[in-house]
PDB file of C-alpha atoms in Angstrom:
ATOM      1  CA  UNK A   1       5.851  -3.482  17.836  1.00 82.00           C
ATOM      2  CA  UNK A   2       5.400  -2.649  14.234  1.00 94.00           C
ATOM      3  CA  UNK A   3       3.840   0.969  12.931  1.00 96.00           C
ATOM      4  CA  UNK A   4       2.977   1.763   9.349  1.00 97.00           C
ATOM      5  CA  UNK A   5       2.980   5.311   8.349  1.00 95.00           C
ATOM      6  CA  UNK A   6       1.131   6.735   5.682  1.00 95.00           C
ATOM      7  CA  UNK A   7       1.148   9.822   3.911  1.00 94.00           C
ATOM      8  CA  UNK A   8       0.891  11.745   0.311  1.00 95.00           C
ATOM      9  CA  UNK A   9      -2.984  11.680   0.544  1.00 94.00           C
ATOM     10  CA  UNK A  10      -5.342  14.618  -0.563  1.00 97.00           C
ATOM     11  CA  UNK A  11      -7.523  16.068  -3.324  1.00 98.00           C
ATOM     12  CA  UNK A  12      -6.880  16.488  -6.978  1.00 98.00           C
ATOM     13  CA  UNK A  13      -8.765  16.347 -10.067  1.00 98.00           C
ATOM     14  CA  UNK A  14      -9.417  13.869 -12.283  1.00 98.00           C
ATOM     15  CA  UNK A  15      -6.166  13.553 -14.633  1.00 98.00           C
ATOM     16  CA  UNK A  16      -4.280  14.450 -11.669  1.00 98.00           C
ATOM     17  CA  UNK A  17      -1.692  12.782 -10.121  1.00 98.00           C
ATOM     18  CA  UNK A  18      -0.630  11.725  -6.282  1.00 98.00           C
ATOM     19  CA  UNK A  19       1.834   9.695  -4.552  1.00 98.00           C
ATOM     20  CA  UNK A  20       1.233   7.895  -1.238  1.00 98.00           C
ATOM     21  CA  UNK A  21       4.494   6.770   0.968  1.00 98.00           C
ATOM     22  CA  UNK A  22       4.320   4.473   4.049  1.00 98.00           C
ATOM     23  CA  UNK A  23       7.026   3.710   6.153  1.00 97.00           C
ATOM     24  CA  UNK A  24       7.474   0.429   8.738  1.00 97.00           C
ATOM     25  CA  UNK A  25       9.072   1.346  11.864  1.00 96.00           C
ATOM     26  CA  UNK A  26       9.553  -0.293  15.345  1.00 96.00           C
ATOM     27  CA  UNK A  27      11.112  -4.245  15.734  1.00 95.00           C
ATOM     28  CA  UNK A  28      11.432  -6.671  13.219  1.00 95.00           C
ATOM     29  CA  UNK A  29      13.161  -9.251  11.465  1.00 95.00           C
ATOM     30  CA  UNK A  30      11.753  -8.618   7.722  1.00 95.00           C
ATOM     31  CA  UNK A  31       8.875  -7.668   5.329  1.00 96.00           C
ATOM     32  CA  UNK A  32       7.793  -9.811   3.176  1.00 95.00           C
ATOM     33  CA  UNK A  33       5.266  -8.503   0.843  1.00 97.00           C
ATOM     34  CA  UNK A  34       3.911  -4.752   1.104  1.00 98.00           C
ATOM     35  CA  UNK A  35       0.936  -3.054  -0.714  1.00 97.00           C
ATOM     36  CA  UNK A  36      -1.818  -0.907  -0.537  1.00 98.00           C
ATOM     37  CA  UNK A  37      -5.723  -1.503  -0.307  1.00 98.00           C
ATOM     38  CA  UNK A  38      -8.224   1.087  -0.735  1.00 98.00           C
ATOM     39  CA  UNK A  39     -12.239   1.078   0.836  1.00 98.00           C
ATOM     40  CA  UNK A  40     -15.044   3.499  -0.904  1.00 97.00           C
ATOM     41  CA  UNK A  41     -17.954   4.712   1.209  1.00 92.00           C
ATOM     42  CA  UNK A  42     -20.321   1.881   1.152  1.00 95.00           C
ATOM     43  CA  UNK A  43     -17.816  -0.507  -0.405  1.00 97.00           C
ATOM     44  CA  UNK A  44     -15.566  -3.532   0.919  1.00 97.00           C
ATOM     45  CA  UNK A  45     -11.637  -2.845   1.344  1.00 98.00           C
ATOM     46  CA  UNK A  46      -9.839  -3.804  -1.669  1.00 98.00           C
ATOM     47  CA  UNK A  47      -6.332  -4.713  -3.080  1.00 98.00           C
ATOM     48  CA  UNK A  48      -4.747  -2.105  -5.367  1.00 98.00           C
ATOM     49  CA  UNK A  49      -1.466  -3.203  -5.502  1.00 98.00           C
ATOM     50  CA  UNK A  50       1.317  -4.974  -3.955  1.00 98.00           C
ATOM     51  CA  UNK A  51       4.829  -5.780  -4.449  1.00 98.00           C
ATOM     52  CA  UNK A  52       7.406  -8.319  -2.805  1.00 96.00           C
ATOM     53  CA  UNK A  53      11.147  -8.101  -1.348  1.00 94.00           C
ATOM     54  CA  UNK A  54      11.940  -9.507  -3.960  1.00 94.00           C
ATOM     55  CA  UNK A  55       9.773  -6.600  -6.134  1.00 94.00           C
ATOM     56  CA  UNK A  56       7.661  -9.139  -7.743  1.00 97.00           C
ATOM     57  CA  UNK A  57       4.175  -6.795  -8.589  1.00 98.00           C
ATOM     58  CA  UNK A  58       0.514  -7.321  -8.512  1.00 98.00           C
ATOM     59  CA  UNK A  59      -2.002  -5.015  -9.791  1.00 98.00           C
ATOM     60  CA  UNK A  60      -5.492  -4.619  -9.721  1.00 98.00           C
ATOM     61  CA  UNK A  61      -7.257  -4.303 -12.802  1.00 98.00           C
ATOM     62  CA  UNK A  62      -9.029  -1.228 -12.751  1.00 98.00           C
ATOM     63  CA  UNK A  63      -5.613   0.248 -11.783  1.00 98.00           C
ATOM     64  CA  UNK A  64      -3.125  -0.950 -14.314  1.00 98.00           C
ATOM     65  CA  UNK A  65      -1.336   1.315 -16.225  1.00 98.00           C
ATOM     66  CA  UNK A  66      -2.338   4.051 -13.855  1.00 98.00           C
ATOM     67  CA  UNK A  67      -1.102   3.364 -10.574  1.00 98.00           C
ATOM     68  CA  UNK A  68       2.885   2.365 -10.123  1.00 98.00           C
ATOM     69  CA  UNK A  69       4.067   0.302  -6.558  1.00 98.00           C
ATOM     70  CA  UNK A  70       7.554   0.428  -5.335  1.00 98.00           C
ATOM     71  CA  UNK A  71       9.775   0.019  -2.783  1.00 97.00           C
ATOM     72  CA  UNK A  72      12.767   0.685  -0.977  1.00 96.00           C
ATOM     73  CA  UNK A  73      13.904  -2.422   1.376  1.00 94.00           C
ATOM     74  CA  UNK A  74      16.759  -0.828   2.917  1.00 94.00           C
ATOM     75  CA  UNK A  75      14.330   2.286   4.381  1.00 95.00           C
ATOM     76  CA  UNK A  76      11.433  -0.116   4.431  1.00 96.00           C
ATOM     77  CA  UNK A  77       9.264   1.722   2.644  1.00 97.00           C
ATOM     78  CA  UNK A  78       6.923   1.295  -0.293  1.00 98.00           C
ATOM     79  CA  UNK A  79       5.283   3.949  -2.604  1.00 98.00           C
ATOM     80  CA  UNK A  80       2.354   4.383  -4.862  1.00 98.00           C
ATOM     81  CA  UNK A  81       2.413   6.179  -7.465  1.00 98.00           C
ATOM     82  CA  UNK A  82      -1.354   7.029  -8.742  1.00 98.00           C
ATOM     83  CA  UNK A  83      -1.725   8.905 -12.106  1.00 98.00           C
ATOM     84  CA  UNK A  84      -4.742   9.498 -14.545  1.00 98.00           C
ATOM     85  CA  UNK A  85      -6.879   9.199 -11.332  1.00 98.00           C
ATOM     86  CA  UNK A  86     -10.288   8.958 -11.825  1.00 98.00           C
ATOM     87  CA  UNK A  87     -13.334   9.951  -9.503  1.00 97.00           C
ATOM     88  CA  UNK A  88     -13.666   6.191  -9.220  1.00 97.00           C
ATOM     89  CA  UNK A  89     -10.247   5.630  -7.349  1.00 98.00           C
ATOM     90  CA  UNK A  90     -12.071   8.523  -4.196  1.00 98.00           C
ATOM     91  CA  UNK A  91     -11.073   6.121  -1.167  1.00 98.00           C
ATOM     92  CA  UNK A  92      -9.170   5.561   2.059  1.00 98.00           C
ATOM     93  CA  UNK A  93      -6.055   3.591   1.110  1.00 98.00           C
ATOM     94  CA  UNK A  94      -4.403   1.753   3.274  1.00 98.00           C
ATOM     95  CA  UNK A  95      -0.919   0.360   3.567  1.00 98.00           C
ATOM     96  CA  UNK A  96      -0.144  -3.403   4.591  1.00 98.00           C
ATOM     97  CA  UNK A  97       2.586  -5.238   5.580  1.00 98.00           C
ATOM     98  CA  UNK A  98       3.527  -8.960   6.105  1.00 97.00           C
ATOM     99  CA  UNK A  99       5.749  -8.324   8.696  1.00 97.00           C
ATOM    100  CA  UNK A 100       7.794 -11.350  10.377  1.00 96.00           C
ATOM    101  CA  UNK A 101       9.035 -10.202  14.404  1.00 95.00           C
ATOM    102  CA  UNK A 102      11.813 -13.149  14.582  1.00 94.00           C
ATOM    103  CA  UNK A 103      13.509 -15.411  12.306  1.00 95.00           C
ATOM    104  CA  UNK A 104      12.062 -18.852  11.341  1.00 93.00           C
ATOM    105  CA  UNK A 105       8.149 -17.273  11.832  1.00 93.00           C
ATOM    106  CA  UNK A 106       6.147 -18.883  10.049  1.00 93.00           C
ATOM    107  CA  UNK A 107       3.233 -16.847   9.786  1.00 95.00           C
ATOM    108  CA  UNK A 108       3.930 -13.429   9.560  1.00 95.00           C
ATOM    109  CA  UNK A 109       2.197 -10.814  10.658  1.00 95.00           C
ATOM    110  CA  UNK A 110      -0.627  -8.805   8.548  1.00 96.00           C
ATOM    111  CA  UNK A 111      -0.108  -4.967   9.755  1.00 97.00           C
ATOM    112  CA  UNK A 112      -2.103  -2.142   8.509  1.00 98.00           C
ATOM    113  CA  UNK A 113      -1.572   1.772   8.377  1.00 97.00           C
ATOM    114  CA  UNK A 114      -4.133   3.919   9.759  1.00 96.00           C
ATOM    115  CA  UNK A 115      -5.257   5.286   6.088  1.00 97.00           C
ATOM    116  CA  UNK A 116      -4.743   8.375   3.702  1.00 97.00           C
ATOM    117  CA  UNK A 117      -7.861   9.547   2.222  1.00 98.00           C
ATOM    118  CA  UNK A 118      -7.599  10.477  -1.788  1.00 98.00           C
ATOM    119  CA  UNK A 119     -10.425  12.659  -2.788  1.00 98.00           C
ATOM    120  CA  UNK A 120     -10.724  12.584  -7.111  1.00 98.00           C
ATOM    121  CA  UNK A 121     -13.171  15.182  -8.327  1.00 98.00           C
ATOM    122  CA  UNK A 122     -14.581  15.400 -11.908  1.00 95.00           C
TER     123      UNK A 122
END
């Protein structure tokens, strides 16, 4: 019903910089809020940031003033932009999506992208 497509992953050195896309596609009535997690070898998935329609933002700590989310409702897509990366930010990140099918849903549905990989050496 719903895909999310990432891309803009790879390797760069620390100072570097990378942006990640992902684009919804398929059937749907809206998207609420979008964002990006990120899981570490050995480590738990965590939020990095997020951002609403309505482009209200929420950043994790260790990533603000580094990392910038965006998005562009009409194309359905939302971007992060990663600078100053660190060997510390070396992850999978993954897009998400609150996703609602029909109107009136209540509880929308939490969709995830199949993962970039970001590789930061020192």
């Amino acid at each position: 019903q719903v895909q999310l497509v990432e891309s803009g992953g790879g390797s760069v050195q620390a100072g570097g910089s990378l942006r990640l896309s992902c684009a919804a596609s398929g059937t749907f009535f809206s998207i609420n809020r979008m964002g990006w997690y990120r899981q570490a070898p050995g480590k738990q998935r965590e939020s990095v940031a997020n951002i609403t329609s309505g482009r209200l933002t929420n950043y994790a700590d260790s990533v603000k003033g580094r990392f910038t989310v965006s998005r562009n409702n009409a194309q359905n897509t939302v971007y992060l932009q990663m600078n100053s990366l660190r060997p510390e930010d070396t992850a999978v990140y993954y897009c998400n999506a609150e996703v609602y099918l029909r109107p009136f849903q209540t509880t929308p549905l939490n969709t995830w992208g199949q993962g970039t990989q970001v590789t930061v050496s020192s």
